[in-house]
PDB file of C-alpha atoms (C1' of nucleotides) in Angstrom:
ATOM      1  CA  UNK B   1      84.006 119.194  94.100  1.00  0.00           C
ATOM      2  CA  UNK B   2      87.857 118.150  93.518  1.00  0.00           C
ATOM      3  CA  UNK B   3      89.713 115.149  92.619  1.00  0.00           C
ATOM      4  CA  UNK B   4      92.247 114.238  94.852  1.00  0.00           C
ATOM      5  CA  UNK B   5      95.990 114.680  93.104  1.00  0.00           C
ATOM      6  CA  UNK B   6      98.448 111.990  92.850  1.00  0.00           C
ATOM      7  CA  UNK B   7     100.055 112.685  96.141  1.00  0.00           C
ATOM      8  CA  UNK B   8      96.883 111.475  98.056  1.00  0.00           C
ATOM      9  CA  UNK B   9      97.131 107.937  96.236  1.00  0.00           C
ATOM     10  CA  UNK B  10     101.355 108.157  97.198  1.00  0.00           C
ATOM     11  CA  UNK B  11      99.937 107.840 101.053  1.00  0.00           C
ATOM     12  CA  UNK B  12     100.680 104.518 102.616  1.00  0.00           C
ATOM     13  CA  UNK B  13      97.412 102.323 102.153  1.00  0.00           C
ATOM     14  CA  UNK B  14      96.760 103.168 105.820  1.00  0.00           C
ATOM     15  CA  UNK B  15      96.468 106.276 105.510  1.00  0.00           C
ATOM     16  CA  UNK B  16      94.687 106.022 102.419  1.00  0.00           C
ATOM     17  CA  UNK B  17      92.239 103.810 104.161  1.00  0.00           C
ATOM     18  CA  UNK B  18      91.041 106.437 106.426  1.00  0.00           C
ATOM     19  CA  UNK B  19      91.303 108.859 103.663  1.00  0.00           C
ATOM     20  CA  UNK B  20      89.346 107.113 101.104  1.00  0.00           C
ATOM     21  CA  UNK B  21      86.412 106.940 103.531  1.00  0.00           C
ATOM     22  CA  UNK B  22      83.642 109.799 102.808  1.00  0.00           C
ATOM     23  CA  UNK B  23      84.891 110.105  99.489  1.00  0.00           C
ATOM     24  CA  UNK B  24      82.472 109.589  96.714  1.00  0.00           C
ATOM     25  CA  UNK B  25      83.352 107.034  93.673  1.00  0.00           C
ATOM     26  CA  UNK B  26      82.216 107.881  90.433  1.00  0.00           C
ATOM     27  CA  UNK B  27      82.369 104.885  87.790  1.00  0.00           C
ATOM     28  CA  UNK B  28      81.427 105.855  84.192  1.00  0.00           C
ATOM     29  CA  UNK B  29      78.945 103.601  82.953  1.00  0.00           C
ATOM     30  CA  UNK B  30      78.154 101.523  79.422  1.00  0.00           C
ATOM     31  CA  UNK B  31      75.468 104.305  78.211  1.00  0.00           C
ATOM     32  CA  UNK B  32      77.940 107.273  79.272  1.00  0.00           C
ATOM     33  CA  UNK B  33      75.733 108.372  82.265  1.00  0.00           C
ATOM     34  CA  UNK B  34      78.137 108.435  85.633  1.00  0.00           C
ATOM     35  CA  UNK B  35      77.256 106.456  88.633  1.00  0.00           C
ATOM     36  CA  UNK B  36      78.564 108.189  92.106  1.00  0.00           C
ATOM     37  CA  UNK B  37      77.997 106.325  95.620  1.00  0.00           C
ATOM     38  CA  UNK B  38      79.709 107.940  99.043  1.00  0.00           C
ATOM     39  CA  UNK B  39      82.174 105.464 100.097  1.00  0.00           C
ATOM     40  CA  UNK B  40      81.504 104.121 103.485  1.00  0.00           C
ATOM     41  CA  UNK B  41      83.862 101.028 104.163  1.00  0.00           C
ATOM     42  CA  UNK B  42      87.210 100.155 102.775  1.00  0.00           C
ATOM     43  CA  UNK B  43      90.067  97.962 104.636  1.00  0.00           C
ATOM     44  CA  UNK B  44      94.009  98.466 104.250  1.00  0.00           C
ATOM     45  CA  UNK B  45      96.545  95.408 102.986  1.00  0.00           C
ATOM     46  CA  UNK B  46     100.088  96.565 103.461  1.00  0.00           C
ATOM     47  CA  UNK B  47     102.380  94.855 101.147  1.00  0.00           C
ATOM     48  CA  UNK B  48     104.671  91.298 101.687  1.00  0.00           C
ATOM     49  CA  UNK B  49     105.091  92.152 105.200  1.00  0.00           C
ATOM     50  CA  UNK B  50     101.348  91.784 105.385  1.00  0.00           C
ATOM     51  CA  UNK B  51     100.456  88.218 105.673  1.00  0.00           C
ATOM     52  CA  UNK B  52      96.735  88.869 104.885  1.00  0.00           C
ATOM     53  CA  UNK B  53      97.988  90.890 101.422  1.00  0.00           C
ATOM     54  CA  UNK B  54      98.183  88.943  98.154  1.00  0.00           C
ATOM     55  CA  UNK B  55     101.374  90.268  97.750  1.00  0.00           C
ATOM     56  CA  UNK B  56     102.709  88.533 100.458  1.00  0.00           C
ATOM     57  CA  UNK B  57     103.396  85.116  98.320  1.00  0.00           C
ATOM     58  CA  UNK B  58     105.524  88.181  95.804  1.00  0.00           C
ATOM     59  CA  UNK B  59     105.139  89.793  92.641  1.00  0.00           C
ATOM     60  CA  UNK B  60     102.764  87.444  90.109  1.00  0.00           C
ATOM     61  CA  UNK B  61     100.901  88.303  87.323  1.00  0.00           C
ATOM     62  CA  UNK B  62      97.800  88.516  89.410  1.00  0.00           C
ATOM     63  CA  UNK B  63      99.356  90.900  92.006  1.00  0.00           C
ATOM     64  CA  UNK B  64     101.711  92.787  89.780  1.00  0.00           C
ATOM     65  CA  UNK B  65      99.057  95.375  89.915  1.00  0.00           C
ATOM     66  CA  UNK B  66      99.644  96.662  93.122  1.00  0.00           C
ATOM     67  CA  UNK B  67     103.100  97.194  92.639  1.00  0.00           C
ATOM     68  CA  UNK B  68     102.526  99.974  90.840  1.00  0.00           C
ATOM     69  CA  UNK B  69     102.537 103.497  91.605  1.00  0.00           C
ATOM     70  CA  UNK B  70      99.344 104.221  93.323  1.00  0.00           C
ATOM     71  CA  UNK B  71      96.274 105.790  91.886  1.00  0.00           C
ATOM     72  CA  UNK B  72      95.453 102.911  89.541  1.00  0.00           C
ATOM     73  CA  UNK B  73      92.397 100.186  90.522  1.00  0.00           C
ATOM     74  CA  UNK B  74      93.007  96.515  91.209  1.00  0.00           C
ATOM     75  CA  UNK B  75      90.132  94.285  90.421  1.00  0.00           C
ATOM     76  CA  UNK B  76      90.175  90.383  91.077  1.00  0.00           C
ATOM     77  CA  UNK B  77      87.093  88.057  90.779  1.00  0.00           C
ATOM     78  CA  UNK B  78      86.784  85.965  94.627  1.00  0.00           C
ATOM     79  CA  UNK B  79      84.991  82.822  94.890  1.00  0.00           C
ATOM     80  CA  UNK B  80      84.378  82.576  90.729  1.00  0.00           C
ATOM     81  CA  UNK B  81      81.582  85.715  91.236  1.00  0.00           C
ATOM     82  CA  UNK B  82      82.535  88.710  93.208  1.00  0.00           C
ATOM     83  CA  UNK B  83      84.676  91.154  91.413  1.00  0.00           C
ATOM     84  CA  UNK B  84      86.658  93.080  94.231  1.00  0.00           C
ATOM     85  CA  UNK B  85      87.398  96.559  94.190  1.00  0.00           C
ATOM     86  CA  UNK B  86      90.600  97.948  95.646  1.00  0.00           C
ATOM     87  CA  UNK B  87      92.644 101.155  95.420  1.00  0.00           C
ATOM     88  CA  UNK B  88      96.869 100.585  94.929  1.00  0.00           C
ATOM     89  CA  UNK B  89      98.363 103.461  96.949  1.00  0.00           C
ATOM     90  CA  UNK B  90     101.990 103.843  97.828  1.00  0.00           C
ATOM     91  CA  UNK B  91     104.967 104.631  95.675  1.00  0.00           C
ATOM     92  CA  UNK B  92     105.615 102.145  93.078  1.00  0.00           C
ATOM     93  CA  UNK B  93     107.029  99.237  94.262  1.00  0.00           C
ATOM     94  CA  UNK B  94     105.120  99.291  97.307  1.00  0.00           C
ATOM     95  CA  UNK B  95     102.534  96.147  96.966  1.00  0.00           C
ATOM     96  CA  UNK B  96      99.997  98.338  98.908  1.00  0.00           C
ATOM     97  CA  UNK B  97      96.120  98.454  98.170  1.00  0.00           C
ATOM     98  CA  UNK B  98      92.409  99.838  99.822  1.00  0.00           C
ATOM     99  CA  UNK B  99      89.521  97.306  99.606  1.00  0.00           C
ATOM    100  CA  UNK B 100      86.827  99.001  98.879  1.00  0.00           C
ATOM    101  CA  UNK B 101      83.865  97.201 101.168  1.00  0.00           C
ATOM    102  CA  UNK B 102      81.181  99.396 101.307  1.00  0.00           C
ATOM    103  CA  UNK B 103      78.999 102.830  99.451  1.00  0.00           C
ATOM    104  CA  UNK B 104      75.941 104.511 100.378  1.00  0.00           C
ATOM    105  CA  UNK B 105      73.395 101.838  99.423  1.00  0.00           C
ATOM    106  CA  UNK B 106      75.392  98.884  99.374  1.00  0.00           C
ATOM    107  CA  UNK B 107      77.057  97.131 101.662  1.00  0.00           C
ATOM    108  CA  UNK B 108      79.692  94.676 101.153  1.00  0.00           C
ATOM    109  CA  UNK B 109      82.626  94.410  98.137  1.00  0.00           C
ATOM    110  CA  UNK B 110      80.736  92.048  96.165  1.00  0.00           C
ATOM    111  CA  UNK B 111      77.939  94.562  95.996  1.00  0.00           C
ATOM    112  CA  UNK B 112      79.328  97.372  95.401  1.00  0.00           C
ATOM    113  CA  UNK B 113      80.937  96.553  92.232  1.00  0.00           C
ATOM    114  CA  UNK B 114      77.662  94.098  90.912  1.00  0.00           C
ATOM    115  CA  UNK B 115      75.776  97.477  92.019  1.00  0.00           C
ATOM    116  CA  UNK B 116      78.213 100.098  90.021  1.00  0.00           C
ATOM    117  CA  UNK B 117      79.258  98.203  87.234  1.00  0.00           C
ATOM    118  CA  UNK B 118      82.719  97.308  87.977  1.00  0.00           C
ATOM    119  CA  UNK B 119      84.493  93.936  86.771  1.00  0.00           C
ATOM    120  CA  UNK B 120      87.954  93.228  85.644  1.00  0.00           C
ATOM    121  CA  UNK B 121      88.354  95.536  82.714  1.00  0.00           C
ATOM    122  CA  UNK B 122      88.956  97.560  85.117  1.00  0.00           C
ATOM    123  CA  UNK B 123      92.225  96.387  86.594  1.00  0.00           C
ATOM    124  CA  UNK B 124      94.735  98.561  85.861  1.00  0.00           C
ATOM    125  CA  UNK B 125      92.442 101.789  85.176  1.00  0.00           C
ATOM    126  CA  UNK B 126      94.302 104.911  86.064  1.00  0.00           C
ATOM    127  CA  UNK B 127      91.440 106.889  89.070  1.00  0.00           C
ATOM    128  CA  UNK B 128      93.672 110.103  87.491  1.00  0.00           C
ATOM    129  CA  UNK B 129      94.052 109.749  83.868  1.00  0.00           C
ATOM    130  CA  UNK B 130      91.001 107.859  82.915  1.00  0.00           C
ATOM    131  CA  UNK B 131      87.530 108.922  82.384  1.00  0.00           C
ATOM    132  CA  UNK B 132      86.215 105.360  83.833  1.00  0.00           C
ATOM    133  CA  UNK B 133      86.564 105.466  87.604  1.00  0.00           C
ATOM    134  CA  UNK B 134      87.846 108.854  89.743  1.00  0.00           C
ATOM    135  CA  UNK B 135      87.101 109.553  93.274  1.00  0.00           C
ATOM    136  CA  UNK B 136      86.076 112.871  94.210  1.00  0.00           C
ATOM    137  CA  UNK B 137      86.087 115.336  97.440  1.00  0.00           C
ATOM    138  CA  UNK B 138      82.977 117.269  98.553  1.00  0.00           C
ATOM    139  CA  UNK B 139      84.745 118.130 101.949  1.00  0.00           C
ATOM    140  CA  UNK B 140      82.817 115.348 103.896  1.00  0.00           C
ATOM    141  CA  UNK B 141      83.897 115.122 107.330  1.00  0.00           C
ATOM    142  CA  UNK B 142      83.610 111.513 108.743  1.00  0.00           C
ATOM    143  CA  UNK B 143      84.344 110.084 112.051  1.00  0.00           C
ATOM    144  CA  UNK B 144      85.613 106.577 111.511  1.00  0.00           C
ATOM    145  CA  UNK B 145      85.014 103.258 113.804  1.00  0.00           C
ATOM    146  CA  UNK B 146      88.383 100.712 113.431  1.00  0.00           C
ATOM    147  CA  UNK B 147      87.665  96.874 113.875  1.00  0.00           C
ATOM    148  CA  UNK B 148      89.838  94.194 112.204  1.00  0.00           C
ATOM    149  CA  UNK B 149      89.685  92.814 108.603  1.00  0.00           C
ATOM    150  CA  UNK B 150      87.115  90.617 107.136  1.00  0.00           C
ATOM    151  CA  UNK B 151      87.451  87.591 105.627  1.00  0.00           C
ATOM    152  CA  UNK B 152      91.299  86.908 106.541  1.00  0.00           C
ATOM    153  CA  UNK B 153      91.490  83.729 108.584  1.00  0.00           C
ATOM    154  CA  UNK B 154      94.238  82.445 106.262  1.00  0.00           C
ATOM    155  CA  UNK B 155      96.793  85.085 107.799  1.00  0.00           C
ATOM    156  CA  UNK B 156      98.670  85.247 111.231  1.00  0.00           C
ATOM    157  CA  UNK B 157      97.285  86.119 114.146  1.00  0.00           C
ATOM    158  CA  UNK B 158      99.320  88.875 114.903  1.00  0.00           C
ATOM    159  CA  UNK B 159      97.895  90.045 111.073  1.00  0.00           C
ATOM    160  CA  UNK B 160      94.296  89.018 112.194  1.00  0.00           C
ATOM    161  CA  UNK B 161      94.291  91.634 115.079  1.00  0.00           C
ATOM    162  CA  UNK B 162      95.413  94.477 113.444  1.00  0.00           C
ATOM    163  CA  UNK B 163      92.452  97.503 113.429  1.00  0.00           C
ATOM    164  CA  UNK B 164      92.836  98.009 109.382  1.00  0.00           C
ATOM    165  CA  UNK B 165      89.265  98.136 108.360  1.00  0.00           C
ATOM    166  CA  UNK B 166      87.479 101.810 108.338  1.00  0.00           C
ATOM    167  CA  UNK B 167      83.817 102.052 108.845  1.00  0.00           C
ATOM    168  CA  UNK B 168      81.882 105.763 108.620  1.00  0.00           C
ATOM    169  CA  UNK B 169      79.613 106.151 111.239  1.00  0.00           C
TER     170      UNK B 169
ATOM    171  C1'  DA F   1      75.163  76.096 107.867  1.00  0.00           C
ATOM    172  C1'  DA F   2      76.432  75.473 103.193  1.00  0.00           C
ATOM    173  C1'  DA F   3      76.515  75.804  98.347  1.00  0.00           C
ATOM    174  C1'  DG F   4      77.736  78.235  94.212  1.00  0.00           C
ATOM    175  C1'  DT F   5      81.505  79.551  90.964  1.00  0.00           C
ATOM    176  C1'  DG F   6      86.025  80.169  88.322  1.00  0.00           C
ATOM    177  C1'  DA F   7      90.728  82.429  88.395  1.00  0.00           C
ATOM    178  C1'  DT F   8      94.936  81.744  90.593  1.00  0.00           C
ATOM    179  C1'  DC F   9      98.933  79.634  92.495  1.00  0.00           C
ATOM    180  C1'  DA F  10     101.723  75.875  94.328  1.00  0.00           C
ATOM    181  C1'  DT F  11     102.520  71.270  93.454  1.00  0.00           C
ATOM    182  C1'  DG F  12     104.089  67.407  90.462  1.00  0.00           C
TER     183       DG F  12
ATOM    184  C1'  DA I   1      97.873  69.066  84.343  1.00  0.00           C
ATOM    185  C1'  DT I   2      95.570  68.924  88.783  1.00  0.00           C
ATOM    186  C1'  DG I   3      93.735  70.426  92.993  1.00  0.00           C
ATOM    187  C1'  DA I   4      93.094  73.485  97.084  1.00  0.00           C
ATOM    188  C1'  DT I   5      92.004  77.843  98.136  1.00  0.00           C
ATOM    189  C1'  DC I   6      89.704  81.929  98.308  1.00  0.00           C
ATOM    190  C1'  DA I   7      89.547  90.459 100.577  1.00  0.00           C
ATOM    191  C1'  DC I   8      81.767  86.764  99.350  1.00  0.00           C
ATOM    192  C1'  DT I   9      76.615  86.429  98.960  1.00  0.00           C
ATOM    193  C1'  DT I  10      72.433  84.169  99.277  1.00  0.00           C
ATOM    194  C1'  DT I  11      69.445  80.798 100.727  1.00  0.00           C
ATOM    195  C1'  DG I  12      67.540  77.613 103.944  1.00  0.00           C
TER     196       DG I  12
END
DNA sequence: AAAGTGATCATG
DNA sequence: ATGATCACTTTG
C-alpha cells in the first residue's frame, strides 16, 4: 500500500482522471478513525481552454485553487448543499482539476463527500503533506468505460462531447 | 418534473 | 447591492 508521489498529481488532469480511478481515498475523520472508499468515478476539467472548467471565466478567489501546483483538494459547495470533491493536478499555473463522482458505496459527488465527511475546510488540503485526505495504491487494475461529462450544459458543444468522465467497470 | 439551498460572479 | 446561475439529490 503506497501513496502516489508528487509527480502523479504533476500529470495533466486527463491523465490523472484515468489514474485516479481504482485508487482508494482515505479521509481522516472528526474522532481520528480513517475512512477509505475505492474510487470508482471521477471526470477531468482542463483549464481556461475548457469551457466546462471554472477556470475558464480566469483566476478568482473561488478558482484560485486550482491554479496551484497539483496534489492539493478543491472543494466548492453546488446548489447551496453538495460539497464537491475534486483533485488539482498539473504544474502550477495550470487551472486543471479531477471531480471526484463516485466510491465503492456511493455513487454520485454529492454523496461521496456527505458519505466521507468532506466539506470546505478542506479546500486547499495538501493529499501529500496532510494527514486529512491522501489517496493510496493497492495495485488495482481497472478497465475504464469513457462517456461525456455530467452536468455541463452551460459549456460548448464541442466541450459537451468530449469523453472526459472515467467510470470502473 | 421540480424544488431545495447558499456561495459565487457579473452586472449596475 | 442585486440577481442569475449552478461539476446535485430527493421526492412525487
Amino acid at each position: 500500500m503506497r501513496k502516489p508521489e508528487l509527480s502523479f498529481y504533476l500529470q495533466d488532469a486527463y491523465e490523472a482522471a484515468r489514474a485516479i480511478c481504482g485508487k482508494i481515498l482515505c479521509v481522516r475523520q472528526a474522532d481520528g478513525s480513517v475512512l477509505r472508499r475505492r474510487i470508482t468515478e471521477t471526470e477531468c476539467y482542463m483549464g481556461e481552454e475548457d469551457s466546462a472548467c471554472h477556470a475558464h471565466r480566469g483566476r478568482t478567489s473561488r478558482t484560485d485553487v486550482m491554479y496551484r501546483q497539483g496534489g492539493v483538494a478543491y472543494v466548492y459547495l453546488c446548489y447551496g448543499m453538495h460539497n464537491m470533491l475534486n483533485i488539482v493536478t498539473g504544474e502550477e499555473g495550470h487551472p486543471q482539476a479531477v471531480l471526484i463522482r463516485g466510491v465503492e458505496g456511493a455513487s454520485g459527488p454529492g454523496r461521496l463527500t456527505k458519505l466521507l465527511g468532506i466539506d470546505r475546510s478542506f479546500n486547499g488540503v495538501s493529499f501529500l503533506d496532510s494527514d486529512r485526505i491522501w489517496l493510496e495504491d493497492d495495485s488495482f487494475k481497472s478497465t475504464l468505460k469513457e462517456t461525456p461529462r455530467i452536468g455541463i450544459g452551460y459549456a460548448t458543444e464541442e466541450d459537451q462531447k468530449k469523453l472526459w468522465r472515467f467510470v470502473v467497470v
